[in-house]
PDB file of C-alpha atoms in Angstrom:
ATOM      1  CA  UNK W   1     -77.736  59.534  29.965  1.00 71.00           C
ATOM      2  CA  UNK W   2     -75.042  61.066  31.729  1.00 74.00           C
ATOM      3  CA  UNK W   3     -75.597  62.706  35.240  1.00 87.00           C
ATOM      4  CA  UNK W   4     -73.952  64.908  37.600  1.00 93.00           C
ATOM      5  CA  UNK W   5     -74.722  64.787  41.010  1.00 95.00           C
ATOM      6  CA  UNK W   6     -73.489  67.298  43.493  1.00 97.00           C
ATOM      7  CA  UNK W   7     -73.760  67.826  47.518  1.00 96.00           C
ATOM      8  CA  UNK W   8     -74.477  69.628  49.211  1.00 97.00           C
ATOM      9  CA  UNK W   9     -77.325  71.853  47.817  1.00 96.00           C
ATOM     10  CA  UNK W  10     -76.883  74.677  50.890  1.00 97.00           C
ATOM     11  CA  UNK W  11     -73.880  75.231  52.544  1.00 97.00           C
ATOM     12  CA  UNK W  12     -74.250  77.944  55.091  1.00 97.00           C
ATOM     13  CA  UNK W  13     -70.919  78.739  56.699  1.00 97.00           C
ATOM     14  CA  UNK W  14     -69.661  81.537  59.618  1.00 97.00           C
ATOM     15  CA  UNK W  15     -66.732  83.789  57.725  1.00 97.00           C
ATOM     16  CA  UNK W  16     -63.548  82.125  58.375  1.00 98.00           C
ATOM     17  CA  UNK W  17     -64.560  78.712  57.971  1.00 98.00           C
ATOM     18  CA  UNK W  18     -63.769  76.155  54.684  1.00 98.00           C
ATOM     19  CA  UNK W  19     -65.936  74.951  52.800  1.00 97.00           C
ATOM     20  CA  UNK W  20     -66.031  72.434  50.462  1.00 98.00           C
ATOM     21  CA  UNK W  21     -68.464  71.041  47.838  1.00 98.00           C
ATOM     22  CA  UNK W  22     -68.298  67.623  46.124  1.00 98.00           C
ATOM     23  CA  UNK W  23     -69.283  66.498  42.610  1.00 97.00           C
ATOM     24  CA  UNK W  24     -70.564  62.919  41.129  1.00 97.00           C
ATOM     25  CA  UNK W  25     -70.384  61.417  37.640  1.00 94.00           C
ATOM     26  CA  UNK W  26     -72.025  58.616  36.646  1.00 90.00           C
ATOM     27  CA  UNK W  27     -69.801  57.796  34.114  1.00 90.00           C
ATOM     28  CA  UNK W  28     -66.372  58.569  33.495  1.00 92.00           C
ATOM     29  CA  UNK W  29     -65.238  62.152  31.981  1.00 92.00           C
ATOM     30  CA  UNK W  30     -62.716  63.386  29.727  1.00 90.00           C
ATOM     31  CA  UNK W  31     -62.552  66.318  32.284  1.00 92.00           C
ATOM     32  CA  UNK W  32     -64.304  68.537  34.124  1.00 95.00           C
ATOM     33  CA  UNK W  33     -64.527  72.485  34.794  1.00 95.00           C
ATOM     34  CA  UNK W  34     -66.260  74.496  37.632  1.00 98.00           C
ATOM     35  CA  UNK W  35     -68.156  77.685  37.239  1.00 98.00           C
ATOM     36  CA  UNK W  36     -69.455  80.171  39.691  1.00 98.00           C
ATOM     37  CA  UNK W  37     -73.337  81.855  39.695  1.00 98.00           C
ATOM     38  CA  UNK W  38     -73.631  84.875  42.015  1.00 97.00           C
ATOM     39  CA  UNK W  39     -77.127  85.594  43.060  1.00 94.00           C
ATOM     40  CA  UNK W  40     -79.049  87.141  40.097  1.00 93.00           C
ATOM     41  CA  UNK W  41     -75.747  86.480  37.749  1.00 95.00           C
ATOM     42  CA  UNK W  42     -74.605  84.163  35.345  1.00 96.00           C
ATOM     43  CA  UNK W  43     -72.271  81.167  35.349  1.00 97.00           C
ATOM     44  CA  UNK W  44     -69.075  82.452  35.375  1.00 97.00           C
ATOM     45  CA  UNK W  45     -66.105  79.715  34.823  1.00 96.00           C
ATOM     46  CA  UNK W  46     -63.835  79.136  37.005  1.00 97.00           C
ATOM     47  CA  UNK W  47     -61.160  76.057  36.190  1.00 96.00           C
ATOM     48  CA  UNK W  48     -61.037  73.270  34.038  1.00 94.00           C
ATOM     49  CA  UNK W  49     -59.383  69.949  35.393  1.00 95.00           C
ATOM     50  CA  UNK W  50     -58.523  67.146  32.601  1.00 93.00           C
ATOM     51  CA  UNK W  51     -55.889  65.256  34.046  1.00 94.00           C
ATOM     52  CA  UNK W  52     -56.707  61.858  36.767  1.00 96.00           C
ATOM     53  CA  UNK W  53     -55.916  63.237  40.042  1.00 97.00           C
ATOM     54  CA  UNK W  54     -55.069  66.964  39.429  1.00 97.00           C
ATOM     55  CA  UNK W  55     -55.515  69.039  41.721  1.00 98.00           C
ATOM     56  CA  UNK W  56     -55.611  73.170  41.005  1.00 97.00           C
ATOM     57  CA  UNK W  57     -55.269  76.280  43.702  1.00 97.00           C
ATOM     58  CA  UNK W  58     -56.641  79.438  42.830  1.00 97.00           C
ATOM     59  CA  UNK W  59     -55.716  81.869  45.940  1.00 97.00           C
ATOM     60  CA  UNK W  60     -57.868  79.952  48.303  1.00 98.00           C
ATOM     61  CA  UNK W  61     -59.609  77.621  46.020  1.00 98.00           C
ATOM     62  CA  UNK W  62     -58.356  74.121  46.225  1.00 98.00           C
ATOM     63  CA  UNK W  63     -59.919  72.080  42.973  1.00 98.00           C
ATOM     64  CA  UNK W  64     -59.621  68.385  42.615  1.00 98.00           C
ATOM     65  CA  UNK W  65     -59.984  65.897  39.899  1.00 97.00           C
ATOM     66  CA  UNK W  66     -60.627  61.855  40.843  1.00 97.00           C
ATOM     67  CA  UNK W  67     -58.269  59.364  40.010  1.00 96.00           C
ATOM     68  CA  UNK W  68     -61.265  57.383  38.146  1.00 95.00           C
ATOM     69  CA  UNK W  69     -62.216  61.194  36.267  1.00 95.00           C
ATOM     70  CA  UNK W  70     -65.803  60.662  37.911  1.00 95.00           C
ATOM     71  CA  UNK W  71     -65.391  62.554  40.854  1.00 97.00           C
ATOM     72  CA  UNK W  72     -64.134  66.486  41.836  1.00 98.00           C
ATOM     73  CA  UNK W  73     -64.092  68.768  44.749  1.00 98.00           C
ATOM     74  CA  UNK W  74     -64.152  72.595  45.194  1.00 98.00           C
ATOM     75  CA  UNK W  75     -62.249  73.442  48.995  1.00 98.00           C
ATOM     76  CA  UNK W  76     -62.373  77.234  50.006  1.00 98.00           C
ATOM     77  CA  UNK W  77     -60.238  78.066  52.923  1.00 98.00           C
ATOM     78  CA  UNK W  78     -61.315  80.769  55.188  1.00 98.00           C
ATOM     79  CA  UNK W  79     -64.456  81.880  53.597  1.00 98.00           C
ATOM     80  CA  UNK W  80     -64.977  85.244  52.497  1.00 97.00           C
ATOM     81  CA  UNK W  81     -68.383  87.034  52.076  1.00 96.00           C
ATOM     82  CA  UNK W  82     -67.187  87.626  48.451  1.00 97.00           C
ATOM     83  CA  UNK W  83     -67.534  83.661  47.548  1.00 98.00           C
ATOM     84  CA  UNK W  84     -71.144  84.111  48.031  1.00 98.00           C
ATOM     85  CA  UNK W  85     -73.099  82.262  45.121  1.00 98.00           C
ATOM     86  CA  UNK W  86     -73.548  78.993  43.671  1.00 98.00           C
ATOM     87  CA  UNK W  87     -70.809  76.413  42.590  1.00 98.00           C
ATOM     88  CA  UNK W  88     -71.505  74.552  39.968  1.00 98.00           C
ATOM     89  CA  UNK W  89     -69.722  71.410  38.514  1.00 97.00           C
ATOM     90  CA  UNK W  90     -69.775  70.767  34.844  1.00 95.00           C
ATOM     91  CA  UNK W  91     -68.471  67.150  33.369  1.00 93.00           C
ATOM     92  CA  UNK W  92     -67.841  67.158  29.920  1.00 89.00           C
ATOM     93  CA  UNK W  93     -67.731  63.632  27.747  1.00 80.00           C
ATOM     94  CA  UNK W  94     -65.539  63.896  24.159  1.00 68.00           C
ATOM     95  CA  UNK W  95     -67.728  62.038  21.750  1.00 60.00           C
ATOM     96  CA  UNK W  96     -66.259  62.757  18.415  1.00 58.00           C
ATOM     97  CA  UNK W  97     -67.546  66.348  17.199  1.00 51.00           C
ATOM     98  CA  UNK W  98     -69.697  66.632  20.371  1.00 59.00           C
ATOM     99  CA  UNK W  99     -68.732  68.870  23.292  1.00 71.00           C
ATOM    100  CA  UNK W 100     -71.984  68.696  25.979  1.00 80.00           C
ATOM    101  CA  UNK W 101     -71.390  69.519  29.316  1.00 89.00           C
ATOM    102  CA  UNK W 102     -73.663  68.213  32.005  1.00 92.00           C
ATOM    103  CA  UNK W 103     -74.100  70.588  34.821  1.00 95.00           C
ATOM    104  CA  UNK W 104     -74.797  69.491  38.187  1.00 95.00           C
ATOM    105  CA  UNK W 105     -77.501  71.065  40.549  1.00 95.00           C
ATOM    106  CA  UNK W 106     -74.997  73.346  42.422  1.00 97.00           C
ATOM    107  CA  UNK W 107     -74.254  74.039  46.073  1.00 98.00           C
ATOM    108  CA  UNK W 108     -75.649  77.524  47.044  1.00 97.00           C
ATOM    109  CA  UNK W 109     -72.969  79.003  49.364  1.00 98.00           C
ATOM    110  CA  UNK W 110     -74.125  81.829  51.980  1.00 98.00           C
ATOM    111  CA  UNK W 111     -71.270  83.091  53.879  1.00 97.00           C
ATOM    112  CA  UNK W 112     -72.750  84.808  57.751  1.00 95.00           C
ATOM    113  CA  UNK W 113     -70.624  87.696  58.647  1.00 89.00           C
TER     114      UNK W 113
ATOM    115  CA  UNK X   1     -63.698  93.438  23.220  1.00 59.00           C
ATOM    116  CA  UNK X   2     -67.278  92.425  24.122  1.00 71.00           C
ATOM    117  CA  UNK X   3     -69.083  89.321  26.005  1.00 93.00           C
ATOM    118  CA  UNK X   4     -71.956  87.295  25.026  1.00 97.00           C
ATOM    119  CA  UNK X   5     -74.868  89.340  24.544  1.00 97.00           C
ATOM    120  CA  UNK X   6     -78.639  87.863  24.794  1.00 98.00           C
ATOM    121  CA  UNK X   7     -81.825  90.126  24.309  1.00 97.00           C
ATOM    122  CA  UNK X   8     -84.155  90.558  25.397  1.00 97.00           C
ATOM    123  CA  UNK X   9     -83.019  90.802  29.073  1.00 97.00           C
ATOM    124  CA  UNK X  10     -87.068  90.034  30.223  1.00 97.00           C
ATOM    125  CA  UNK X  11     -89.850  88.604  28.612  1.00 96.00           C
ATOM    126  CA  UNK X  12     -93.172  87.513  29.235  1.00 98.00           C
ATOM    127  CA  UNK X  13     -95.764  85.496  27.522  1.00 98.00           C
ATOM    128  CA  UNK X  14     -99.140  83.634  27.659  1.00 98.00           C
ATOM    129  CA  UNK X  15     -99.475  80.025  27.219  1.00 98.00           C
ATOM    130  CA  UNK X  16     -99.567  78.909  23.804  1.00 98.00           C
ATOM    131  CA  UNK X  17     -97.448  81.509  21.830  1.00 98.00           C
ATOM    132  CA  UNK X  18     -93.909  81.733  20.334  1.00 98.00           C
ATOM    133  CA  UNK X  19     -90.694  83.131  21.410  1.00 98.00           C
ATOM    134  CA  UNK X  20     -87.862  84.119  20.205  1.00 98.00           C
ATOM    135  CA  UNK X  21     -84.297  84.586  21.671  1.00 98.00           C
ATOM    136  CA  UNK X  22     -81.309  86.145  20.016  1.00 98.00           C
ATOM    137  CA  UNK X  23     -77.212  85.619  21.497  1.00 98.00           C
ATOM    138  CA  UNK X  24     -74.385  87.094  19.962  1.00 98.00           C
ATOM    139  CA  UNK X  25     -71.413  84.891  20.954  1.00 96.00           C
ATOM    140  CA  UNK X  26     -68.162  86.530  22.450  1.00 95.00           C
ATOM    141  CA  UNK X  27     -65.487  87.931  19.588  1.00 93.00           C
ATOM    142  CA  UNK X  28     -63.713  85.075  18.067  1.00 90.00           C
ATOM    143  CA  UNK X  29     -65.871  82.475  19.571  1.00 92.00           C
ATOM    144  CA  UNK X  30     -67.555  79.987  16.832  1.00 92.00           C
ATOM    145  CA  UNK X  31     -69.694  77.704  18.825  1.00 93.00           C
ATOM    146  CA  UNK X  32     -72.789  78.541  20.381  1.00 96.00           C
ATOM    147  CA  UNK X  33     -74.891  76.613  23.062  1.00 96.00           C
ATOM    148  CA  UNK X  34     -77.959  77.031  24.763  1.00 98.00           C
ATOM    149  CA  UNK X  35     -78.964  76.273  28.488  1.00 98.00           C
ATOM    150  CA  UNK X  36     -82.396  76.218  30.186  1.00 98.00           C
ATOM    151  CA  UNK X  37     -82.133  77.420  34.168  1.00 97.00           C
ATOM    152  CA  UNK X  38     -84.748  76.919  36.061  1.00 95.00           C
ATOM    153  CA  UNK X  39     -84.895  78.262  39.684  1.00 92.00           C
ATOM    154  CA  UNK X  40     -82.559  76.669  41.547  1.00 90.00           C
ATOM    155  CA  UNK X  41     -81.197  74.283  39.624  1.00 93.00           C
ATOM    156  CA  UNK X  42     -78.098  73.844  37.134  1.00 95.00           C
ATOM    157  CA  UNK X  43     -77.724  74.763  33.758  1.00 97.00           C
ATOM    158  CA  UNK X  44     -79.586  72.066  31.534  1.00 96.00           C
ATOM    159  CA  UNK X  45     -78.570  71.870  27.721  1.00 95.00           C
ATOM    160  CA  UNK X  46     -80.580  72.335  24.930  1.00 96.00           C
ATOM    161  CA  UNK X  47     -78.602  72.185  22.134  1.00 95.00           C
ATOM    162  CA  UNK X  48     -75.490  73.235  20.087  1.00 94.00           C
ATOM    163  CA  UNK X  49     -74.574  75.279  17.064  1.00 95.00           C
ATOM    164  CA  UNK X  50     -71.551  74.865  15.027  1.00 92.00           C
ATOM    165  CA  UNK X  51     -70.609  76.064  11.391  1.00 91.00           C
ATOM    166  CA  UNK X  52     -74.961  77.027  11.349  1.00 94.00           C
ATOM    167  CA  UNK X  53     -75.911  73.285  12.154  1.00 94.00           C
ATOM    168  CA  UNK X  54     -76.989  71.857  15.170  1.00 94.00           C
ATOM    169  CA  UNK X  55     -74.426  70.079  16.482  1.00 90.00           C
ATOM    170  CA  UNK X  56     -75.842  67.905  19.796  1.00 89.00           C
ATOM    171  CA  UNK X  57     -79.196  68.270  20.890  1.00 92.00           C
ATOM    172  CA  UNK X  58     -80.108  67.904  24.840  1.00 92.00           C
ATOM    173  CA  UNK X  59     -83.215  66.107  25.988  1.00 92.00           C
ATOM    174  CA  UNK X  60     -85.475  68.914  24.927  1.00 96.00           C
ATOM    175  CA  UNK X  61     -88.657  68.331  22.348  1.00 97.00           C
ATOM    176  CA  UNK X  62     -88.722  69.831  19.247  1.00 96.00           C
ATOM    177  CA  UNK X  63     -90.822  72.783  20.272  1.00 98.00           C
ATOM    178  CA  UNK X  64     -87.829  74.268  20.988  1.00 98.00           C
ATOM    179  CA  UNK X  65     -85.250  74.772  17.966  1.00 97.00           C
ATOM    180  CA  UNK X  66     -82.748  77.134  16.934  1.00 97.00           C
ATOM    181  CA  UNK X  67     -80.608  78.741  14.525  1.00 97.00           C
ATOM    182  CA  UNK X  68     -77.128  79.792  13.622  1.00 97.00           C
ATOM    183  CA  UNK X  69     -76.009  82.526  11.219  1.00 97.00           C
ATOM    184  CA  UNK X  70     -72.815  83.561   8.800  1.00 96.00           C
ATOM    185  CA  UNK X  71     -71.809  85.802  11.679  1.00 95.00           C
ATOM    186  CA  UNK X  72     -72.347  83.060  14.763  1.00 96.00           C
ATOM    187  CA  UNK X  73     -75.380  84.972  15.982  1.00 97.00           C
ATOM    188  CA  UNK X  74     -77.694  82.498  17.163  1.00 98.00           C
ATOM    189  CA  UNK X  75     -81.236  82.164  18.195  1.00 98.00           C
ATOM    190  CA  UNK X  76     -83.425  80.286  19.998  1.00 98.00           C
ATOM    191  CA  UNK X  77     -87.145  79.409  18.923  1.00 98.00           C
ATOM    192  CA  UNK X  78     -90.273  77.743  21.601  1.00 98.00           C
ATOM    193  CA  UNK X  79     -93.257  77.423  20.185  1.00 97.00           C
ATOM    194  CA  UNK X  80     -96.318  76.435  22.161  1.00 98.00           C
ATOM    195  CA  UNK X  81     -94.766  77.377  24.895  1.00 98.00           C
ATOM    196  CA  UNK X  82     -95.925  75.877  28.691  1.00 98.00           C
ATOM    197  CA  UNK X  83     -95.742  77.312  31.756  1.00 97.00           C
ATOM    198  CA  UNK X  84     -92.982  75.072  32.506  1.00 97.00           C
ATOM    199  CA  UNK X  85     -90.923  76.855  30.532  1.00 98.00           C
ATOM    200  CA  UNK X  86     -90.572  79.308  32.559  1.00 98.00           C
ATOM    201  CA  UNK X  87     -87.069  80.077  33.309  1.00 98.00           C
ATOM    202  CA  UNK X  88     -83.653  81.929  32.895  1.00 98.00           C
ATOM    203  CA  UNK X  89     -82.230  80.869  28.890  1.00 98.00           C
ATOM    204  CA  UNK X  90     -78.922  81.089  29.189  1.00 98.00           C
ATOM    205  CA  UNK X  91     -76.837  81.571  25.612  1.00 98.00           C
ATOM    206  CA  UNK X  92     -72.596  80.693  25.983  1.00 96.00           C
ATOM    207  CA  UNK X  93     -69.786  80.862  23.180  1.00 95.00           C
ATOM    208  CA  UNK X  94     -67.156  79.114  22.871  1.00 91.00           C
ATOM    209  CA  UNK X  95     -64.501  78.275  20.315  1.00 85.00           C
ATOM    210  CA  UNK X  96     -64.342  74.543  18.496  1.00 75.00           C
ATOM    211  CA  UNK X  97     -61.134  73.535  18.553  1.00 72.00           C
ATOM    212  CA  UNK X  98     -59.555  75.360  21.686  1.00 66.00           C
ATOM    213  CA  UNK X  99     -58.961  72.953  24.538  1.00 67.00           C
ATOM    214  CA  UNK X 100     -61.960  71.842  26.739  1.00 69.00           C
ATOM    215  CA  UNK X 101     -65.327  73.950  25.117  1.00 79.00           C
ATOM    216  CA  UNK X 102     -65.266  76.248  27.837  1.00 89.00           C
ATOM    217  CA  UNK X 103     -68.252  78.304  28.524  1.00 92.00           C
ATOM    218  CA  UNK X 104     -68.772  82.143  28.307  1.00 95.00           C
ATOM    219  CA  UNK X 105     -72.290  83.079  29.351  1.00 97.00           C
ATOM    220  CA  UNK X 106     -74.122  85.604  28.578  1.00 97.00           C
ATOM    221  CA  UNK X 107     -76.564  87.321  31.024  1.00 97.00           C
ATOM    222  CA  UNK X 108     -79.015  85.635  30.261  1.00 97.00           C
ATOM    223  CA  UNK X 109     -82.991  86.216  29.584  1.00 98.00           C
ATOM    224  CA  UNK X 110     -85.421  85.691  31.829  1.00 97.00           C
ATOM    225  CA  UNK X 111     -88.733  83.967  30.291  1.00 98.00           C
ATOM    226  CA  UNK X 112     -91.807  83.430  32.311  1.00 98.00           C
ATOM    227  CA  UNK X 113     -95.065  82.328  30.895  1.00 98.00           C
ATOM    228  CA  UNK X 114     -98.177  82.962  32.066  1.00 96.00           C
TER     229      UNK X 114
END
């Protein structure tokens, strides 16, 4: 089946640095959207990127599709303790009717002060 | 305009019994799916609800099942529940036919057997 792999798990950064977490797919995806988990919260979405090669900003949020659609990147410049959570990936496959998205495992971010 | 509401927030249960979770999907939102969390990990899907049928069906066994209604409500059912089930059920709406099945999650409830 279809898997999402994502690295790092931890990221522990000082405030004012980037960041960046990377995301996997084993097989190719019709696109794929990122979501954000702060601590004791839910996933909260984020963007969606379908075309080969986008790339989105969001303020200081630099998102990144692959050319092959198997591979994306979340970039934060100058870290804030705000962006404190877990980043998730989330691939998505169009079979027909069916919508699943595949979740990878996350990258906790922890931002020191 | 309300989110996607789950109850109960908490629950706890012994080995062997049944539970029951209940989502109402976001206004205007058709689709329903549910997620299994456990502790640090992602999201993992259980299944989908569309038009009251199960639409896809994650790698889950059939102790766990679910349900749809006329007004997109949805539950979700475990029966003979493990101690591995223990974890955060996460319910999120979403609407067929816009572009890309995005996700709106609900809070979530938090299941640990015992």
């Amino acid at each position: 089946g279809q898997q999402v792999m994502q690295i790092p798990q931890y990221q522990h950064v000082q405030e004012g640095e980037d960041f960046t977490t990377y995301c996997n797919s084993s097989t190719t995806l019709s696109n794929i959207q990122w979501y954000k988990q702060r601590p004791g919260g839910h996933p909260v979405f984020l963007i969606q990127l379908v075309k080969s090669g986008e790339v989105k900003k969001q303020k200081r949020l630099t998102f990144q599709f692959g050319e092959a659609k198997k591979n994306s990147s979340l970039h934060i410049t100058a870290t804030q303790t705000t962006d404190v959570g877990t980043y998730f990936c989330a691939g998505q496959i169009s079979s027909g009717s069916a919508r699943q998205l595949t979740f990878g495992s996350g990258t906790q971010l922890t931002v020191l002060p | 305009d309300a989110g996607v509401t789950q109850s109960p927030t908490h629950l706890i249960k012994t080995r062997g019994q049944q539970v029951t979770l209940r989502c109402s999907p976001k206004s205007g939102h058709d689709t329903v799916s549910w997620y299994q969390q456990a502790l640090g990990q992602g999201p993992q899907f259980i299944f989908q609800y569309y038009e009251e049928e199960e639409r896809q069906r994650g790698n889950f066994p059939d102790r766990f099942s679910g349900h749809q209604f006329p007004n997109y409500s949805s539950e979700l059912n475990v029966n003979a529940l493990l101690l591995g089930d223990s974890a955060l059920y996460l319910c999120a709406s979403s609407l067929a036919h816009a572009g890309g099945h995005i996700q709106y999650f609900g809070a979530g409830t938090r299941l640990s057997v015992l």
